[in-house]
Amino acid sequence: MTDSTPKPSDFIREAVAEDLRSGRFTTVRTRLPPEPNGYLHIGHVKAFLIDYNIAKEFGGELDLRFDDTNPAKEETEYVDAIQEDAHWLGIEWQRVLFSSDFFDLLYEWAVKLVKKGKAYVDDQSPEEVSKNRGSWTQPGIDSPYRSRSVEENLDLFERMKNGEFPDGSRTLRAKIDMAHGNMNLRDPIMYRIIHEPPHHRTGKKWCIYPMYDWAQGQNDAMHGVTHSLCSIEYEDHRPLYEWFLNELGIENKPRQIEFARLNLNYTVMSKRKLRRLVEEKYVEGWNDPRMPTLCGMRRRGYTPESIRDFVARAGVAKTINFRSGVFVDVAVLEACIRDDLNKLSPRKMAVLNPLKVVLENYPEGQVEEFDALNNPEDAAAGTRKVPFSKVLYIEQDDFREEPPPKYFRLSPGREVRLRNAYFIKCESVVKDANGAVIELRCTYDPATRGGDAPDGRKVKATLHWVSAAHAAPAEVRLYDRLFNDPDPESAGDFLANLNPDSLKVIERAWLEPSLAAAQPGEKFQFERLGYFCVDITSAPGKLVFNRTVSLKDEWAKIEKREKS
RNA sequence: UGGGGCGUGGUGCAAUGGUAGCACACCGGACUUUGAAUCCGCUUAUCUUGGUUCGAAUCCAGGCGCCCCAGCCA
């Protein structure tokens, strides 16, 4: 960032700056609060980056805190994956904390509230609790156990902790107001009893587990968090967040600020739906390149820089018109990765759907090598050698026997340039028994060596190509949006909106030979086609490439328009 | 029907009482050995009604619309 780049500013940063000015806080500490029950996806990234960037910009610290308060849903597998993904994104934290490491203190604090008469053990069944909570229009009904003595509550709560009662038989509840308009304040449950399964870190030590509302603010306070940033659906939890802190007499109370979360069109973000895609095998796994997970995007070829850029472009605000968040166009994401890859990826030539071209006037057995620019955006990237010979492959799309209007590419009698090589002219067409074009007979103009005509004549198209005798075979996977509908969840079953063409596998594409040794993770631009990266399953002799994103395609746009 | 929140071009974000701007998308053009990139240009917006003010996207009041909340999930 240069001096002329305006500092990012939004209502959260303004609030933090104001807190520092006013002396409400003297330092800044934020936290990433993932629940270790799934893989990180692009929606999480916004929250992560807000917390990370704000801590950094204000000279503060960031902690990673796993909110592992529900043993039924959480696993160590995710703890590791989340850290790996967050690191990859470029996020650095000071401490790794677990809510479960603070269960003892949290329990003491609960006891404190019980002693204060602000919490009680409720013997109602889950059904009764739910029924007596009332509704938006009906106030709730006080639990018959609400006015138990402090002594009885203390005794019962301790016995809950000691495992004397079965799951669901009792809860500890805050004593607030069963008629409150905000449902969160109708005596929220603080602890519930869960004997099985054992917790991924504390094992069988505990059989009572704190609810989110009880754990969140107290953890923030224990860890010295100043700004507890979260998404907007927690806005009406804030009064409860503050109630607990106030009743506990916490000094330097953390401040919760909410922002709209990020949704992407043409995808789904809910963990439940992503899990279905994986479990029902609509995709290969959590790291399928079509998934909006970080591991999927990484495999697809997205860079951390492009993802950070995307989140920055999406901005931070409270606008909510779509499921507690904003609905950002996936085209912005694609623009970000194109920008990044355009600058850094080496150019290569690859033919996905080969059409054989025989140069009738090119000497049999002759091979030439041409110098090709590795990256026109970066002079320092240098050049490479590309072999050329009598038999070539070009892209089927680059030839039309009957060219439509505005089609500049090859057709009978027309001349085009082969990138870095020669002008060629199509003399005749060879067809199979069904009338399909299987080969082009062309001539080349030796005077155009390197791609320029000394007589100054112009061609309207430049095609990429490979030499048939030298090309390396590869499998190429063309990924597209997973869903056809901008909002797959809009009506009924999101699976009905799956894009059947989200993956097209090209078993045998032909690559220029310099690609034969490409290593997993390496990224390239296949000229005129798009950005591709070597898949993690790729191996020498059995290359596999993923298309990260296509290049913008003016011709495709024209063709589509002409058709409709 | 209770509580909370949000309404600025197609989408997202700015403008904090003083010329409504930026990005993506769209459309048009220049350039081009990638129909890419780059460059230039263009269309399109303040939910509504009233009020305050010299002046309102911004302040006030009413209306309308959208989102979230009735898990022993987070």
XYZ file of C-alpha atoms (C1' of nucleotides) in Angstrom:
638
model
C 0.000 0.000 0.000
C 1.374 3.421 -0.900
C 0.842 6.702 0.863
C -1.677 7.725 -1.718
C -3.839 4.686 -1.049
C -6.549 5.720 1.355
C -6.582 3.745 4.553
C -9.472 1.350 4.593
C -12.261 2.878 6.548
C -15.596 1.609 7.657
C -17.918 1.959 10.584
C -16.086 -0.650 12.656
C -12.682 0.964 12.240
C -14.247 4.292 13.052
C -15.716 2.866 16.241
C -12.411 1.305 17.240
C -10.559 4.545 16.562
C -13.119 6.433 18.611
C -12.752 3.974 21.503
C -9.027 4.602 21.483
C -9.507 8.370 21.314
C -12.023 8.433 24.110
C -9.949 6.194 26.316
C -12.588 3.491 26.541
C -9.773 1.171 25.496
C -6.057 1.763 25.343
C -5.200 -1.270 23.243
C -6.932 -3.438 20.677
C -7.387 -7.175 20.880
C -9.644 -9.183 18.610
C -10.276 -12.855 18.159
C -11.242 -15.349 15.506
C -13.961 -17.491 17.006
C -14.482 -20.485 14.710
C -16.389 -23.492 15.898
C -14.301 -26.519 14.923
C -17.137 -28.270 13.184
C -16.373 -27.719 9.506
C -13.991 -26.335 6.972
C -13.410 -22.650 6.466
C -15.217 -21.124 3.499
C -15.166 -17.778 1.743
C -17.895 -16.498 4.052
C -15.645 -16.990 7.087
C -12.814 -15.161 5.409
C -14.498 -11.809 5.743
C -14.786 -12.134 9.511
C -11.245 -13.449 9.783
C -9.815 -10.622 7.761
C -11.760 -7.956 9.618
C -10.465 -9.237 12.938
C -6.931 -9.687 11.666
C -6.632 -6.419 9.794
C -8.148 -4.312 12.525
C -5.848 -5.766 15.147
C -2.884 -5.142 12.876
C -3.874 -1.639 11.817
C -4.353 -0.515 15.393
C -1.199 -2.139 16.680
C -3.127 -4.762 18.597
C -3.162 -8.523 18.859
C -5.310 -11.277 17.453
C -6.044 -14.632 19.033
C -7.444 -17.712 17.439
C -10.078 -19.107 19.743
C -11.932 -22.279 19.034
C -15.437 -22.130 20.392
C -15.684 -25.759 21.332
C -18.650 -25.687 23.650
C -20.614 -28.474 22.027
C -18.916 -31.885 22.049
C -21.634 -33.362 19.889
C -20.491 -31.428 16.826
C -16.814 -30.734 17.142
C -13.723 -32.599 16.086
C -9.968 -32.171 16.231
C -9.730 -32.764 12.500
C -11.270 -29.366 11.956
C -9.028 -27.640 14.478
C -6.028 -28.520 12.346
C -7.674 -27.772 9.022
C -8.858 -24.357 10.178
C -5.371 -23.359 11.274
C -3.858 -24.580 8.038
C -6.367 -22.677 5.940
C -6.108 -19.500 7.986
C -2.323 -19.581 7.786
C -2.498 -20.078 4.064
C -4.684 -17.004 3.848
C -1.920 -15.057 5.536
C -3.481 -14.616 8.947
C -1.183 -14.576 11.955
C -2.355 -14.840 15.534
C -0.728 -14.540 18.899
C -2.375 -17.338 20.856
C -4.406 -20.410 20.063
C -7.117 -20.659 22.672
C -9.942 -23.038 23.282
C -13.116 -22.131 25.095
C -12.853 -25.531 26.709
C -9.589 -24.545 28.408
C -11.579 -22.053 30.446
C -14.490 -24.198 31.532
C -13.339 -24.083 35.166
C -13.346 -20.320 35.431
C -16.565 -20.117 33.496
C -18.116 -22.536 35.966
C -16.959 -20.381 38.874
C -18.508 -17.368 37.268
C -21.762 -19.243 36.858
C -21.691 -20.110 40.523
C -21.200 -16.424 41.211
C -24.385 -15.621 39.318
C -26.261 -18.357 41.156
C -25.133 -16.910 44.476
C -26.269 -13.524 43.318
C -29.696 -14.926 42.614
C -29.268 -14.286 38.906
C -29.268 -17.899 37.745
C -31.247 -20.965 38.631
C -31.500 -24.649 37.903
C -34.553 -25.464 35.851
C -36.023 -28.986 35.939
C -38.324 -28.456 33.000
C -38.026 -30.767 30.026
C -36.830 -29.378 26.715
C -40.420 -29.423 25.519
C -41.634 -27.479 28.514
C -38.865 -24.956 28.220
C -39.729 -24.395 24.612
C -43.438 -24.174 25.235
C -43.086 -21.811 28.152
C -40.798 -19.481 26.262
C -43.904 -18.027 24.645
C -43.780 -16.484 21.212
C -43.228 -13.125 19.579
C -46.693 -12.111 20.532
C -47.064 -14.094 23.755
C -44.933 -13.503 26.835
C -43.313 -16.562 28.297
C -44.307 -18.251 31.529
C -41.985 -18.371 34.518
C -40.593 -21.787 35.231
C -42.027 -23.325 38.417
C -38.399 -23.762 39.513
C -37.497 -20.141 38.936
C -37.700 -19.096 42.568
C -35.666 -21.855 44.138
C -33.384 -20.832 46.954
C -29.785 -19.993 46.252
C -28.726 -22.976 48.382
C -30.843 -25.405 46.413
C -29.606 -23.983 43.117
C -26.005 -24.255 44.243
C -26.523 -27.851 45.284
C -28.349 -28.828 42.116
C -25.886 -27.063 39.828
C -22.957 -28.809 41.469
C -24.701 -32.141 41.123
C -25.370 -31.356 37.465
C -21.648 -30.852 37.067
C -20.944 -34.066 38.965
C -22.962 -36.062 36.507
C -25.836 -37.044 38.737
C -28.508 -36.183 36.191
C -29.236 -37.470 32.701
C -29.027 -35.424 29.512
C -31.864 -32.977 29.092
C -33.156 -33.327 32.633
C -32.009 -29.942 33.895
C -30.413 -26.709 32.759
C -28.901 -23.683 34.386
C -30.726 -20.567 33.309
C -30.099 -16.882 33.732
C -32.916 -15.172 35.600
C -33.834 -12.206 33.456
C -37.339 -11.644 32.135
C -39.698 -14.238 30.680
C -41.812 -11.508 29.101
C -39.014 -9.648 27.334
C -39.616 -8.668 23.718
C -36.155 -9.964 22.902
C -36.444 -13.729 23.108
C -32.772 -13.988 24.015
C -33.511 -12.447 27.377
C -36.301 -14.868 28.339
C -34.168 -16.672 30.895
C -31.560 -17.981 28.447
C -30.009 -21.357 29.106
C -26.414 -21.139 30.299
C -25.575 -24.809 30.750
C -27.006 -28.046 29.460
C -26.129 -31.622 30.344
C -24.315 -33.679 27.687
C -22.730 -36.964 28.749
C -21.909 -38.310 25.292
C -19.861 -38.046 23.210
C -16.734 -37.082 25.126
C -15.320 -33.674 24.354
C -12.489 -33.579 21.827
C -10.180 -31.934 24.353
C -11.599 -32.332 27.848
C -12.747 -35.902 27.366
C -15.162 -36.905 30.083
C -14.184 -34.253 32.586
C -17.347 -32.314 31.977
C -20.910 -33.337 31.445
C -22.283 -29.820 31.477
C -21.425 -27.511 28.632
C -21.935 -23.764 28.291
C -24.175 -22.327 25.616
C -22.766 -19.864 23.117
C -24.278 -16.809 24.790
C -22.822 -17.680 28.148
C -19.397 -18.630 26.858
C -18.793 -15.951 24.277
C -18.665 -12.719 26.236
C -17.026 -14.285 29.265
C -14.294 -15.776 27.101
C -13.780 -12.421 25.465
C -13.438 -10.866 28.905
C -11.069 -13.553 30.198
C -8.807 -13.112 27.212
C -8.744 -9.347 27.217
C -10.629 -8.923 23.975
C -11.536 -5.295 23.395
C -13.617 -5.608 20.260
C -15.718 -8.679 19.718
C -16.623 -8.483 16.054
C -19.328 -10.749 14.745
C -22.006 -11.018 12.142
C -25.284 -9.281 12.264
C -27.516 -12.111 13.409
C -25.912 -11.655 16.821
C -27.141 -8.127 17.095
C -30.041 -9.049 19.340
C -27.720 -11.166 21.445
C -25.751 -8.069 22.393
C -28.091 -7.080 25.270
C -27.504 -10.523 26.746
C -23.771 -10.315 26.091
C -23.736 -7.118 28.102
C -26.098 -8.374 30.787
C -23.740 -11.200 31.712
C -20.727 -8.899 31.779
C -22.563 -6.374 33.919
C -23.895 -8.910 36.407
C -20.410 -10.352 36.743
C -19.037 -6.888 37.400
C -16.429 -7.249 34.676
C -14.264 -4.190 34.204
C -13.070 -3.194 30.741
C -15.997 -4.941 29.159
C -15.346 -5.989 25.567
C -17.465 -4.262 22.966
C -19.440 -6.339 20.480
C -19.856 -4.825 17.029
C -21.764 -6.527 14.246
C -21.368 -6.423 10.479
C -23.192 -7.979 7.558
C -21.723 -11.271 6.539
C -20.717 -12.162 3.060
C -22.699 -14.359 0.715
C -21.632 -15.225 -2.820
C -24.064 -15.775 -5.608
C -24.109 -19.042 -7.556
C -23.036 -20.941 -4.475
C -24.235 -22.152 -1.104
C -22.510 -21.307 2.114
C -24.303 -23.158 4.871
C -22.287 -25.918 6.449
C -25.222 -28.267 6.294
C -25.599 -27.841 2.544
C -21.887 -28.029 1.861
C -21.784 -31.220 3.860
C -24.599 -32.651 1.774
C -22.711 -31.900 -1.404
C -19.762 -33.825 -0.034
C -21.593 -36.699 1.598
C -23.933 -37.302 -1.286
C -21.022 -37.128 -3.683
C -22.112 -34.216 -5.805
C -18.521 -33.080 -5.428
C -15.291 -34.933 -4.792
C -14.823 -33.703 -1.256
C -14.395 -30.613 0.882
C -11.491 -29.602 -1.316
C -13.291 -30.073 -4.599
C -12.277 -27.090 -6.727
C -15.923 -26.116 -7.113
C -16.471 -25.731 -3.381
C -16.392 -22.270 -1.780
C -14.141 -23.711 0.939
C -10.650 -22.324 1.269
C -9.139 -25.739 0.618
C -11.309 -26.039 -2.495
C -10.381 -22.600 -3.740
C -6.723 -23.285 -3.067
C -6.930 -26.443 -5.146
C -8.790 -24.545 -7.825
C -5.853 -22.179 -8.097
C -7.015 -19.147 -6.148
C -4.243 -17.234 -4.428
C -4.511 -15.862 -0.883
C -3.852 -12.392 -2.304
C -6.813 -12.624 -4.649
C -9.111 -13.724 -1.863
C -7.991 -10.912 0.397
C -8.455 -8.489 -2.456
C -11.955 -9.806 -2.993
C -12.943 -9.303 0.613
C -11.514 -5.792 0.513
C -13.508 -5.015 -2.612
C -16.671 -6.346 -1.017
C -16.218 -3.890 1.829
C -17.665 -3.823 5.319
C -21.110 -2.518 6.134
C -24.374 -3.451 7.781
C -26.540 -3.597 4.705
C -28.574 -6.746 4.865
C -30.905 -7.767 2.164
C -29.969 -11.358 1.966
C -29.748 -13.868 4.825
C -28.093 -11.561 7.340
C -25.652 -10.435 4.743
C -24.817 -9.060 1.399
C -24.960 -10.947 -1.832
C -21.737 -10.321 -3.688
C -21.349 -11.186 -7.347
C -18.962 -14.069 -7.969
C -17.805 -12.070 -11.001
C -15.930 -9.813 -8.578
C -14.079 -12.815 -7.197
C -13.228 -13.878 -10.727
C -11.995 -10.386 -11.534
C -9.720 -10.520 -8.487
C -8.081 -13.802 -9.410
C -7.666 -12.712 -13.022
C -5.953 -9.512 -11.885
C -3.568 -11.402 -9.663
C -2.785 -14.240 -12.052
C -2.401 -11.903 -15.000
C 0.535 -10.285 -13.276
C 2.287 -13.381 -12.039
C 1.520 -16.397 -14.172
C 3.768 -17.627 -16.977
C 2.059 -17.936 -20.375
C 1.893 -21.303 -22.086
C 0.190 -22.752 -25.116
C -2.193 -25.648 -24.696
C -4.787 -27.090 -27.028
C -7.833 -28.464 -25.284
C -9.858 -29.752 -28.236
C -7.332 -30.516 -30.922
C -7.850 -30.105 -34.639
C -5.006 -31.451 -36.756
C -3.288 -29.022 -39.082
C -0.846 -30.208 -41.747
C 1.403 -27.603 -43.325
C 1.654 -28.835 -46.891
C 4.629 -26.694 -47.827
C 6.590 -27.244 -44.626
C 9.567 -29.616 -45.011
C 8.934 -33.095 -43.696
C 10.973 -33.804 -40.581
C 12.011 -30.200 -39.999
C 11.772 -28.779 -36.513
C 12.205 -25.137 -35.582
C 12.238 -23.549 -32.178
C 10.646 -20.196 -31.527
C 11.186 -17.875 -28.637
C 8.007 -17.114 -26.769
C 7.491 -14.427 -24.148
C 6.822 -15.913 -20.738
C 4.816 -12.954 -19.569
C 4.125 -9.797 -21.533
C 3.173 -8.135 -18.232
C 6.606 -8.824 -16.805
C 9.712 -8.307 -18.926
C 11.851 -9.997 -16.284
C 9.997 -13.257 -16.844
C 12.084 -13.924 -19.960
C 11.393 -16.262 -22.848
C 11.214 -19.961 -23.575
C 11.625 -22.182 -26.629
C 8.608 -23.690 -28.333
C 9.090 -26.352 -31.014
C 7.323 -26.114 -34.372
C 6.905 -28.700 -37.111
C 4.805 -29.806 -40.048
C 1.921 -31.294 -38.103
C 0.253 -29.135 -35.489
C -2.839 -29.008 -33.357
C -4.996 -25.950 -33.084
C -8.221 -25.457 -31.149
C -11.364 -26.750 -32.818
C -13.048 -23.494 -31.853
C -10.507 -21.622 -33.919
C -11.782 -22.989 -37.203
C -15.173 -22.589 -38.882
C -15.909 -23.968 -42.281
C -18.531 -21.288 -42.661
C -17.413 -18.355 -40.547
C -20.223 -16.370 -38.973
C -20.129 -12.553 -39.068
C -17.391 -11.050 -36.866
C -15.561 -14.378 -36.675
C -11.891 -13.537 -37.263
C -10.338 -16.942 -36.896
C -9.429 -19.575 -39.443
C -11.711 -20.681 -42.261
C -11.152 -21.958 -45.786
C -9.044 -19.527 -47.779
C -8.385 -17.303 -44.795
C -5.009 -16.421 -43.315
C -4.247 -16.159 -39.594
C -1.156 -16.016 -37.435
C 0.120 -18.857 -35.301
C 1.370 -17.230 -32.155
C 5.139 -16.740 -32.161
C 5.429 -18.676 -35.433
C 4.090 -18.055 -38.933
C 1.084 -16.911 -40.866
C -0.812 -19.888 -42.199
C -3.584 -20.115 -44.739
C -6.254 -22.783 -44.878
C -6.193 -24.426 -48.298
C -8.565 -27.339 -47.828
C -10.517 -29.373 -45.343
C -10.442 -33.108 -44.691
C -13.639 -34.721 -43.409
C -14.557 -38.109 -42.050
C -17.406 -40.314 -43.280
C -19.886 -38.301 -41.217
C -18.804 -35.039 -42.704
C -17.004 -33.850 -39.591
C -13.850 -31.825 -40.132
C -10.906 -33.884 -38.925
C -7.954 -32.152 -40.522
C -6.944 -28.903 -42.134
C -4.499 -28.689 -45.001
C -2.734 -25.371 -44.773
C 0.272 -23.556 -46.152
C 2.637 -21.343 -44.238
C 4.449 -18.254 -45.423
C 8.174 -18.597 -44.615
C 8.552 -14.833 -44.844
C 6.378 -14.374 -41.770
C 8.735 -16.230 -39.469
C 8.276 -14.970 -35.921
C 4.808 -13.708 -36.700
C 5.300 -10.523 -38.703
C 4.739 -10.045 -42.424
C 7.489 -8.025 -44.086
C 5.008 -6.755 -46.641
C 2.958 -5.293 -43.852
C -0.144 -7.372 -44.398
C -2.302 -7.946 -41.387
C -4.293 -10.845 -40.052
C -7.249 -10.460 -37.757
C -6.537 -13.419 -35.514
C -3.653 -15.036 -33.681
C -4.098 -18.662 -32.702
C -2.342 -20.783 -30.135
C -1.025 -24.167 -31.233
C 1.201 -27.075 -30.299
C 3.469 -29.253 -32.382
C 1.842 -32.676 -32.550
C 5.135 -34.530 -32.360
C 6.327 -32.631 -29.318
C 3.215 -31.963 -27.275
C 2.667 -33.441 -23.818
C -0.695 -35.030 -23.071
C -2.641 -33.956 -20.009
C -6.012 -34.254 -18.392
C -7.658 -30.870 -18.032
C -10.608 -30.208 -15.778
C -12.803 -27.297 -16.701
C -14.695 -26.007 -13.716
C -17.689 -23.771 -13.845
C -20.168 -22.472 -11.280
C -21.643 -25.253 -9.179
C -25.148 -23.860 -9.481
C -27.153 -22.375 -12.305
C -29.211 -20.064 -10.139
C -27.671 -16.951 -8.567
C -29.467 -18.002 -5.410
C -29.506 -21.806 -5.358
C -31.496 -21.782 -2.131
C -34.210 -19.479 -3.427
C -36.822 -22.109 -4.125
C -37.089 -25.516 -2.583
C -34.287 -27.962 -3.139
C -30.931 -26.333 -3.829
C -29.760 -29.556 -5.450
C -32.279 -28.979 -8.226
C -30.195 -25.964 -9.239
C -26.924 -27.859 -9.589
C -25.134 -27.026 -12.797
C -24.718 -30.331 -14.647
C -21.777 -28.835 -16.514
C -19.877 -27.589 -13.483
C -17.101 -30.021 -14.365
C -16.007 -31.010 -17.831
C -13.089 -33.355 -18.009
C -10.887 -33.275 -21.068
C -9.084 -36.585 -21.005
C -6.453 -35.682 -23.525
C -5.387 -32.135 -24.103
C -2.049 -31.297 -25.681
C 0.409 -29.018 -23.946
C 3.577 -27.365 -25.107
C 6.494 -29.547 -23.958
C 7.802 -27.074 -21.366
C 4.797 -28.020 -19.259
C 5.777 -31.688 -18.966
C 7.550 -31.153 -15.656
C 4.933 -28.908 -14.063
C 4.520 -29.468 -10.342
C 1.305 -29.564 -8.297
C 0.183 -26.078 -7.334
C 1.993 -24.323 -10.188
C -0.101 -21.758 -12.006
C -0.090 -20.798 -15.655
C -2.029 -18.880 -18.173
C -2.911 -21.029 -21.154
C -2.999 -18.272 -23.714
C -6.409 -17.347 -25.008
C -8.041 -19.927 -22.703
C -7.652 -19.044 -19.079
C -5.684 -19.601 -15.910
C -4.843 -23.150 -14.963
C -3.051 -24.785 -12.092
C -1.557 -28.214 -11.657
C -3.845 -30.364 -9.556
C -2.638 -32.013 -6.360
C -3.205 -35.404 -8.015
C -0.975 -34.578 -10.957
C 2.212 -36.567 -11.565
C 4.914 -36.585 -14.229
C 3.618 -38.500 -17.198
C 0.082 -38.123 -15.908
C -0.486 -34.436 -15.767
C -3.737 -33.026 -14.418
C -4.661 -29.372 -14.702
C -7.536 -27.433 -13.168
C -8.974 -24.392 -14.808
C -9.077 -21.693 -12.168
C -10.965 -19.216 -14.298
C -11.350 -18.538 -17.984
C -10.029 -15.431 -19.663
C -12.618 -12.848 -20.522
C -13.913 -13.849 -23.912
C -15.181 -11.132 -26.239
C -15.938 -13.568 -29.041
C -18.031 -15.797 -26.790
C -20.042 -12.738 -25.850
C -20.552 -11.717 -29.477
C -21.511 -15.225 -30.490
C -24.019 -15.507 -27.683
C -25.567 -12.183 -28.597
C -25.764 -13.029 -32.308
C -27.553 -16.261 -31.515
C -30.241 -14.703 -29.375
C -48.595 -9.623 15.916
C -43.258 -8.576 19.811
C -37.849 -7.419 19.547
C -33.582 -6.102 16.584
C -31.411 -4.411 11.998
C -31.096 -2.530 7.005
C -32.902 0.537 2.480
C -27.656 4.804 -2.744
C -27.221 2.334 -10.458
C -27.630 -4.745 -12.083
C -24.204 -6.149 -7.550
C -21.106 -4.426 -3.513
C -19.022 -0.114 -1.177
C -18.283 5.528 -0.558
C -20.043 10.569 0.071
C -20.626 12.051 7.963
C -25.659 19.389 5.865
C -22.569 21.841 0.236
C -20.961 19.192 -7.545
C -23.789 11.693 -5.643
C -18.109 8.894 -6.459
C -15.338 3.926 -6.771
C -15.037 -1.374 -8.085
C -17.282 -5.380 -10.699
C -20.899 -6.124 -14.477
C -23.005 -3.800 -18.965
C -22.494 -0.931 -23.538
C -19.224 1.768 -27.150
C -14.301 2.962 -28.921
C -8.595 2.876 -29.234
C -4.598 -0.448 -29.188
C -3.195 -5.457 -29.776
C 1.552 -11.418 -32.197
C -3.663 -13.640 -26.316
C -11.078 -11.311 -29.263
C -6.565 -11.306 -22.900
C -4.170 -7.276 -20.638
C -3.942 -1.903 -21.148
C -6.266 2.894 -22.329
C -10.546 6.098 -23.315
C -15.645 6.934 -23.174
C -20.859 5.787 -21.821
C -25.762 4.116 -19.685
C -28.038 3.254 -15.077
C -29.064 4.992 -8.266
C -30.292 8.113 -3.030
C -37.557 3.232 -0.975
C -41.718 6.823 -0.222
C -44.459 11.129 1.720
C -44.088 15.309 4.460
C -41.015 18.607 7.593
C -36.406 21.544 9.148
C -32.715 24.325 6.148
C -30.166 29.083 1.592
C -29.059 23.925 0.705
C -30.881 16.990 2.715
C -28.502 10.516 0.553
C -27.171 12.752 5.282
C -31.333 15.803 10.373
C -36.854 15.020 12.106
C -41.835 12.537 11.592
C -45.034 9.081 9.212
C -45.491 5.203 5.674
C -43.537 1.087 2.631
C -40.106 -2.863 1.648
C -36.386 -6.458 2.947
C -33.419 -9.439 6.575
C -32.737 -11.871 11.478
C -34.839 -13.947 16.204
C -39.483 -18.438 19.401
C -32.182 -24.803 19.490
C -30.673 -27.750 25.791
C -26.761 -24.903 17.759
C -23.036 -21.278 17.075
